[in-house]
Short mmCIF file of C-alpha atoms and ligand atoms in Angstrom, two decimals:
data_model
loop_
_atom_site.label_atom_id
_atom_site.label_comp_id
_atom_site.label_asym_id
_atom_site.label_seq_id
_atom_site.Cartn_x
_atom_site.Cartn_y
_atom_site.Cartn_z
CA UNK C 1 3.31 -48.37 -7.18
CA UNK C 2 3.53 -46.12 -9.63
CA UNK C 3 4.40 -42.00 -9.20
CA UNK C 4 0.98 -41.35 -10.62
CA UNK C 5 -0.64 -43.89 -7.84
CA UNK C 6 1.62 -42.81 -5.72
CA UNK C 7 0.33 -39.08 -6.38
CA UNK C 8 -3.14 -40.00 -6.02
CA UNK C 9 -3.01 -41.56 -2.87
CA UNK C 10 -0.56 -38.16 -1.59
CA UNK C 11 -3.39 -35.65 -2.54
CA UNK C 12 -5.68 -37.51 -1.34
CA UNK C 13 -3.83 -37.33 2.15
CA UNK C 14 -3.91 -33.57 1.07
CA UNK C 15 -7.89 -33.62 0.53
CA UNK C 16 -8.18 -35.34 3.84
CA UNK C 17 -6.46 -32.42 5.50
CA UNK C 18 -8.63 -29.80 3.26
CA UNK C 19 -11.12 -31.32 5.27
CA UNK C 20 -13.09 -32.42 1.67
CA UNK C 21 -16.26 -33.35 2.26
CA UNK C 22 -18.25 -35.88 -0.28
CA UNK C 23 -20.89 -33.53 -0.30
CA UNK C 24 -18.65 -30.69 -1.97
CA UNK C 25 -17.09 -29.79 -5.06
CA UNK C 26 -13.00 -29.20 -6.03
CA UNK C 27 -12.39 -27.03 -8.76
CA UNK C 28 -8.26 -27.87 -10.23
CA UNK C 29 -7.68 -24.72 -11.75
CA UNK C 30 -4.32 -25.37 -14.93
CA UNK C 31 -3.37 -23.37 -17.47
CA UNK C 32 -2.14 -25.53 -20.86
CA UNK C 33 -0.08 -28.54 -19.70
CA UNK C 34 2.04 -27.53 -16.87
CA UNK C 35 1.15 -30.18 -13.63
CA UNK C 36 -0.98 -31.84 -15.89
CA UNK C 37 -0.22 -34.56 -14.06
CA UNK C 38 -1.27 -33.16 -10.76
CA UNK C 39 -4.50 -31.95 -12.05
CA UNK C 40 -4.83 -35.74 -13.26
CA UNK C 41 -3.93 -36.91 -9.17
CA UNK C 42 -6.36 -34.14 -8.05
CA UNK C 43 -9.29 -35.07 -10.05
CA UNK C 44 -8.58 -38.77 -9.06
CA UNK C 45 -8.15 -38.38 -5.27
CA UNK C 46 -11.14 -36.08 -4.99
CA UNK C 47 -13.29 -38.62 -6.81
CA UNK C 48 -12.10 -41.32 -4.15
CA UNK C 49 -13.37 -38.90 -1.25
CA UNK C 50 -16.73 -39.05 -3.66
CA UNK C 51 -16.67 -35.03 -3.83
CA UNK C 52 -17.59 -33.64 -7.36
CA UNK C 53 -14.21 -32.32 -9.37
CA UNK C 54 -13.99 -30.64 -12.46
CA UNK C 55 -10.47 -29.55 -14.15
CA UNK C 56 -10.76 -25.40 -15.29
CA UNK C 57 -8.35 -24.73 -17.94
CA UNK C 58 -7.14 -21.05 -18.51
CA UNK C 59 -5.32 -20.09 -21.38
CA UNK C 60 -1.70 -18.71 -20.40
CA UNK C 61 -2.02 -15.03 -18.58
CA UNK C 62 -0.51 -11.92 -20.57
CA UNK C 63 3.25 -11.90 -19.41
CA UNK C 64 4.21 -9.37 -17.20
CA UNK C 65 7.40 -8.75 -15.76
CA UNK C 66 9.96 -11.81 -15.53
CA UNK C 67 9.05 -13.49 -12.15
CA UNK C 68 6.22 -10.80 -11.59
CA UNK C 69 3.20 -11.91 -9.30
CA UNK C 70 -0.75 -11.15 -9.82
CA UNK C 71 -1.14 -10.85 -13.26
CA UNK C 72 -2.37 -14.85 -14.04
CA UNK C 73 -4.84 -16.55 -16.48
CA UNK C 74 -7.78 -15.41 -14.67
CA UNK C 75 -7.27 -11.65 -14.70
CA UNK C 76 -10.16 -10.33 -16.35
CA UNK C 77 -12.10 -13.51 -16.99
CA UNK C 78 -14.98 -12.92 -15.16
CA UNK C 79 -16.76 -16.07 -16.07
CA UNK C 80 -14.30 -18.24 -15.05
CA UNK C 81 -14.13 -16.17 -11.73
CA UNK C 82 -17.76 -16.56 -11.35
CA UNK C 83 -17.24 -20.24 -12.22
CA UNK C 84 -14.63 -21.00 -9.32
CA UNK C 85 -16.85 -19.29 -6.81
CA UNK C 86 -18.85 -21.67 -7.24
CA UNK C 87 -16.38 -24.63 -5.80
CA UNK C 88 -15.75 -25.25 -2.12
CA UNK C 89 -11.97 -26.14 -2.89
CA UNK C 90 -9.81 -24.53 -5.53
CA UNK C 91 -6.91 -26.20 -6.82
CA UNK C 92 -4.40 -23.68 -8.19
CA UNK C 93 -1.75 -25.05 -10.33
CA UNK C 94 -0.87 -22.08 -11.69
CA UNK C 95 -0.11 -19.61 -9.15
CA UNK C 96 -2.84 -16.87 -8.25
CA UNK C 97 -0.58 -15.47 -5.07
CA UNK C 98 -0.86 -11.49 -5.25
CA UNK C 99 -4.12 -11.24 -7.51
CA UNK C 100 -6.99 -9.85 -6.70
CA UNK C 101 -8.71 -12.56 -8.10
CA UNK C 102 -7.54 -14.65 -5.09
CA UNK C 103 -8.88 -12.65 -2.71
CA UNK C 104 -12.73 -11.93 -4.22
CA UNK C 105 -12.85 -16.02 -4.09
CA UNK C 106 -11.69 -16.04 -0.54
CA UNK C 107 -14.19 -13.79 0.33
CA UNK C 108 -16.95 -15.64 -1.41
CA UNK C 109 -15.68 -18.36 1.17
CA UNK C 110 -13.82 -20.26 -0.98
CA UNK C 111 -11.11 -22.35 -0.10
CA UNK C 112 -7.82 -22.14 -2.24
CA UNK C 113 -4.84 -24.35 -2.21
CA UNK C 114 -1.57 -23.55 -4.03
CA UNK C 115 0.31 -26.24 -5.37
CA UNK C 116 3.00 -25.43 -7.24
CA UNK C 117 6.69 -27.59 -5.81
CA UNK C 118 8.05 -30.28 -7.76
CA UNK C 119 6.29 -33.51 -6.09
CA UNK C 120 9.65 -35.19 -4.54
CA UNK C 121 9.57 -31.53 -2.54
CA UNK C 122 6.05 -31.80 -1.75
CA UNK C 123 6.79 -35.34 -0.97
CA UNK C 124 9.10 -34.71 1.88
CA UNK C 125 7.93 -31.42 3.23
CA UNK C 126 3.84 -32.29 3.21
CA UNK C 127 2.38 -31.53 6.28
CA UNK C 128 1.68 -32.87 9.66
CA UNK C 129 -1.86 -32.13 11.21
CA UNK C 130 0.22 -30.84 14.14
CA UNK C 131 1.59 -28.40 11.84
CA UNK C 132 -1.31 -26.37 12.29
CA UNK C 133 -1.15 -26.02 16.21
CA UNK C 134 2.75 -24.82 15.70
CA UNK C 135 2.05 -22.25 13.06
CA UNK C 136 -1.31 -21.31 14.68
CA UNK C 137 1.18 -20.79 17.84
CA UNK C 138 3.62 -18.67 15.95
CA UNK C 139 0.66 -16.66 14.49
CA UNK C 140 -0.70 -15.80 18.25
CA UNK C 141 3.01 -14.46 19.15
CA UNK C 142 3.07 -12.27 16.10
CA UNK C 143 -0.79 -11.14 16.46
CA UNK C 144 -0.12 -9.98 20.29
CA UNK C 145 3.79 -8.52 19.60
CA UNK C 146 3.76 -4.52 18.65
CA UNK C 147 7.44 -4.84 17.67
CA UNK C 148 9.86 -7.37 16.01
CA UNK C 149 13.58 -6.85 15.81
CA UNK C 150 15.86 -8.88 13.55
CA UNK C 151 20.26 -9.35 14.00
CA UNK C 152 22.28 -11.65 12.64
CA UNK C 153 25.93 -11.66 13.01
CA UNK C 154 26.84 -9.83 9.90
CA UNK C 155 25.42 -6.84 10.87
CA UNK C 156 21.83 -6.96 10.73
CA UNK C 157 19.60 -4.98 13.11
CA UNK C 158 16.30 -3.95 11.89
CA UNK C 159 12.99 -2.97 13.50
CA UNK C 160 9.21 -3.56 12.53
CA UNK C 161 6.47 -1.91 14.47
CA UNK C 162 3.35 -4.87 14.30
CA UNK C 163 -0.41 -4.39 14.98
CA UNK C 164 -2.12 -2.53 11.99
CA UNK C 165 -2.39 -5.60 9.58
CA UNK C 166 -3.43 -9.58 9.99
CA UNK C 167 -1.32 -12.22 10.45
CA UNK C 168 -0.30 -14.62 7.28
CA UNK C 169 -0.50 -18.21 8.52
CA UNK C 170 0.74 -21.07 6.49
CA UNK C 171 0.73 -24.51 7.59
CA UNK C 172 0.35 -26.26 4.13
CA UNK C 173 -3.65 -27.16 3.83
CA UNK C 174 -6.91 -25.04 3.39
CA UNK C 175 -9.61 -26.54 6.00
CA UNK C 176 -11.53 -23.12 6.62
CA UNK C 177 -13.85 -20.74 4.26
CA UNK C 178 -12.07 -18.74 2.47
CA UNK C 179 -8.67 -19.96 3.58
CA UNK C 180 -5.57 -19.88 1.23
CA UNK C 181 -2.87 -21.88 1.93
CA UNK C 182 0.28 -23.66 -0.10
CA UNK C 183 1.50 -27.13 -0.11
CA UNK C 184 3.84 -27.48 1.34
CA UNK C 185 4.64 -24.73 3.75
CA UNK C 186 4.57 -23.96 7.04
CA UNK C 187 5.31 -21.00 9.06
CA UNK C 188 3.69 -17.63 9.88
CA UNK C 189 4.46 -14.09 9.02
CA UNK C 190 3.52 -10.51 9.38
CA UNK C 191 3.52 -7.11 7.91
CA UNK C 192 4.77 -3.47 9.19
CA UNK C 193 2.32 -0.93 9.91
CA UNK C 194 2.49 1.59 7.32
CA UNK C 195 6.12 2.94 7.29
CA UNK C 196 7.08 1.18 10.05
CA UNK C 197 10.30 -0.39 9.35
CA UNK C 198 13.82 0.83 10.34
CA UNK C 199 17.34 -0.36 10.38
CA UNK C 200 19.36 -2.46 8.39
CA UNK C 201 19.27 -5.56 6.85
CA UNK C 202 22.53 -7.80 5.82
CA UNK C 203 22.13 -10.47 4.18
CA UNK C 204 25.04 -13.16 4.56
CA UNK C 205 26.90 -15.61 2.31
CA UNK C 206 24.44 -18.38 1.25
CA UNK C 207 21.51 -16.79 2.32
CA UNK C 208 18.85 -17.18 -0.92
CA UNK C 209 17.14 -14.57 -2.90
CA UNK C 210 14.05 -15.49 -4.71
CA UNK C 211 13.11 -15.32 -7.17
CA UNK C 212 16.76 -15.32 -8.30
CA UNK C 213 16.44 -18.67 -7.27
CA UNK C 214 20.44 -18.55 -6.11
CA UNK C 215 22.58 -18.68 -3.05
CA UNK C 216 23.99 -15.22 -2.22
CA UNK C 217 28.30 -15.70 -2.87
CA UNK C 218 28.62 -12.55 -1.14
CA UNK C 219 27.09 -9.87 1.52
CA UNK C 220 24.33 -7.64 0.71
CA UNK C 221 23.08 -4.79 2.96
CA UNK C 222 19.68 -2.62 2.40
CA UNK C 223 19.16 0.32 4.29
CA UNK C 224 15.81 0.69 5.39
CA UNK C 225 13.93 4.30 6.49
CA UNK C 226 10.45 4.73 7.10
CA UNK C 227 9.16 1.32 5.65
CA UNK C 228 11.57 1.42 2.60
CA UNK C 229 14.85 0.55 1.48
CA UNK C 230 16.85 3.59 0.33
CA UNK C 231 20.22 1.90 0.18
CA UNK C 232 21.27 -1.95 -1.71
CA UNK C 233 25.07 -2.00 -1.53
CA UNK C 234 27.43 -4.81 -1.98
CA UNK C 235 29.15 -6.23 -4.96
CA UNK C 236 27.65 -8.40 -8.29
CA UNK C 237 24.89 -9.48 -6.70
CA UNK C 238 23.77 -6.16 -4.82
CA UNK C 239 23.81 -4.90 -8.97
CA UNK C 240 21.71 -7.55 -9.91
CA UNK C 241 19.14 -7.26 -7.39
CA UNK C 242 19.08 -3.08 -8.06
CA UNK C 243 19.09 -3.74 -11.56
CA UNK C 244 16.16 -6.29 -11.25
CA UNK C 245 14.08 -4.09 -8.80
CA UNK C 246 14.71 -0.78 -11.29
CA UNK C 247 13.10 -2.62 -14.34
CA UNK C 248 9.22 -2.26 -12.89
CA UNK C 249 9.79 1.40 -12.70
CA UNK C 250 7.58 1.41 -9.13
CA UNK C 251 8.88 3.22 -6.42
CA UNK C 252 6.53 0.91 -4.08
CA UNK C 253 9.00 -1.78 -5.12
CA UNK C 254 10.88 -0.85 -2.51
CA UNK C 255 8.73 -1.34 0.32
CA UNK C 256 9.64 -3.91 3.47
CA UNK C 257 6.68 -6.54 2.57
CA UNK C 258 6.14 -9.77 5.03
CA UNK C 259 8.63 -10.85 8.16
CA UNK C 260 8.92 -14.26 10.28
CA UNK C 261 10.40 -17.28 10.90
CA UNK C 262 10.06 -20.77 9.27
CA UNK C 263 9.03 -23.71 11.08
CA UNK C 264 8.91 -27.07 8.33
CA UNK C 265 11.79 -29.26 9.99
CA UNK C 266 11.86 -31.36 6.74
CA UNK C 267 13.10 -28.38 4.42
CA UNK C 268 16.13 -28.62 3.38
CA UNK C 269 18.58 -25.30 2.69
CA UNK C 270 20.76 -27.06 0.21
CA UNK C 271 17.82 -28.11 -2.00
CA UNK C 272 18.31 -25.50 -4.31
CA UNK C 273 21.65 -26.79 -5.53
CA UNK C 274 20.43 -30.04 -6.85
CA UNK C 275 17.17 -28.09 -8.51
CA UNK C 276 16.96 -24.45 -9.32
CA UNK C 277 13.18 -24.77 -10.96
CA UNK C 278 11.68 -24.65 -8.33
CA UNK C 279 9.41 -22.07 -6.45
CA UNK C 280 11.34 -22.86 -3.45
CA UNK C 281 9.27 -23.65 0.01
CA UNK C 282 12.33 -25.10 1.21
CA UNK C 283 14.17 -21.75 1.71
CA UNK C 284 10.92 -19.81 2.81
CA UNK C 285 9.80 -22.33 5.27
CA UNK C 286 12.78 -23.60 6.33
CA UNK C 287 13.07 -24.55 10.71
CA UNK C 288 14.44 -21.39 12.33
CA UNK C 289 14.87 -19.13 8.89
CA UNK C 290 14.04 -15.38 9.21
CA UNK C 291 12.08 -14.87 5.84
CA UNK C 292 13.00 -11.23 5.07
CA UNK C 293 11.16 -9.99 1.62
CA UNK C 294 10.31 -6.86 -0.30
CA UNK C 295 7.35 -5.40 -2.08
CA UNK C 296 3.64 -5.78 -2.04
CA UNK C 297 1.61 -6.06 1.09
CA UNK C 298 -1.80 -6.43 -0.35
CA UNK C 299 -2.44 -10.20 0.06
CA UNK C 300 -2.27 -9.02 4.10
CA UNK C 301 -4.68 -6.34 3.39
CA UNK C 302 -2.30 -3.30 2.53
CA UNK C 303 -2.45 -0.78 -0.32
CA UNK C 304 0.63 -1.54 -1.98
CA UNK C 305 0.08 -4.70 -4.95
CA UNK C 306 3.71 -3.89 -6.79
CA UNK C 307 4.40 -7.12 -8.75
CA UNK C 308 7.60 -6.79 -7.59
CA UNK C 309 8.19 -8.81 -4.69
CA UNK C 310 11.34 -10.63 -3.65
CA UNK C 311 11.61 -13.10 -0.80
CA UNK C 312 14.71 -13.38 1.06
CA UNK C 313 14.81 -16.30 3.35
CA UNK C 314 18.15 -15.70 5.94
CA UNK C 315 19.89 -18.06 7.65
CA UNK C 316 21.01 -17.86 11.73
CA UNK C 317 19.52 -14.78 12.35
CA UNK C 318 17.90 -14.48 15.74
CA UNK C 319 14.24 -12.69 16.43
CA UNK C 320 12.51 -11.18 18.98
CA UNK C 321 9.10 -10.00 19.72
CA UNK C 322 9.02 -6.97 22.38
CA UNK C 323 12.25 -8.13 23.31
CA UNK C 324 11.38 -11.77 23.74
CA UNK C 325 13.88 -14.11 22.29
CA UNK C 326 11.94 -16.69 19.81
CA UNK C 327 14.56 -17.59 17.05
CA UNK C 328 18.17 -17.62 18.57
CA UNK C 329 21.07 -17.81 15.65
CA UNK C 330 18.52 -19.75 13.21
CA UNK C 331 16.97 -21.75 16.28
CA UNK C 332 13.64 -21.80 17.41
CA UNK C 333 13.59 -21.30 21.35
CA UNK C 334 10.77 -21.91 21.95
CA UNK C 335 8.87 -25.03 23.35
CA UNK C 336 5.41 -24.93 21.50
CA UNK C 337 7.02 -24.11 18.16
CA UNK C 338 9.90 -27.03 17.85
CA UNK C 339 9.09 -30.38 15.89
CA UNK C 340 6.28 -32.16 17.92
CA UNK C 341 8.29 -35.01 18.25
CA UNK C 342 11.12 -33.25 20.06
CA UNK C 343 8.81 -31.08 22.57
CA UNK C 344 9.36 -32.06 25.89
CA UNK C 345 5.97 -34.06 27.45
CA UNK C 346 4.01 -31.58 29.36
FE1 FE A 401 6.21 -13.67 -0.08
#
């Protein structure tokens, strides 16, 4: 099978997971020639299912700060937004994440699937139907919790107050009206009540820094008060993080963003060592990680829409919800969230 044929058959499986019906319409959103092979394959896969499909190609976004979120090729392009609202499923190949246009499409009931990872990563981390149940289990745990605490051997001890905002649920397919998801993913995350994070996060050597796409060579310590980072200590990498954050000239960049744990057992921590030109779902969805992050909470209904967003996956952490152990030293201890083939039969 050629790579293009493999792509069509895998994307057809994905569209089936997204419950695409023959009477529906798929819009594939592209910009320039980036991921032109994905666009072609999604259009072919949609046709095989019998659905209508079209590609909407936009000029590149006006450039924001390097790696910043929220400014997309759809920004201020009203006709394009209205056009996409009429589709049932939008395949986002341009990264609409954290944009108000994405929220507008979701509110109109459009399902949105973001696809930006290299094909070998998508193949390896490709979702299973059963992932949904495991991620929804995590979602319910977070929904019912009032307090989340994370610790690690390096000295992390941080507490989040929860309950004000909805939960971010990513299982890798957009199968319900208004649902946004990301191929591949597999994790759930919460964001704290306004101002409700206190403590210290010590990222350890080997933990991951996005969007820098690199592993930490030394520890970095974040001191957190009232939901904001008040101090960043460490060596060279702490300096680099501070410098990057300062470049946004936005005090809201220092807010604490989403927190949760990964459930994709097909994700590989070491993958960045071989290809750093990735979005980084391996680190973000890694089974048993804790995904700490800084910046916006607008995706979860908050008012902070700063374009400065750092995702900081940490290994070997322990995570508690209202005192109950959920992740122990980087391993998920709740049966219902373990990989389906390693769950005890009940
Ligand atoms: Fe994030």
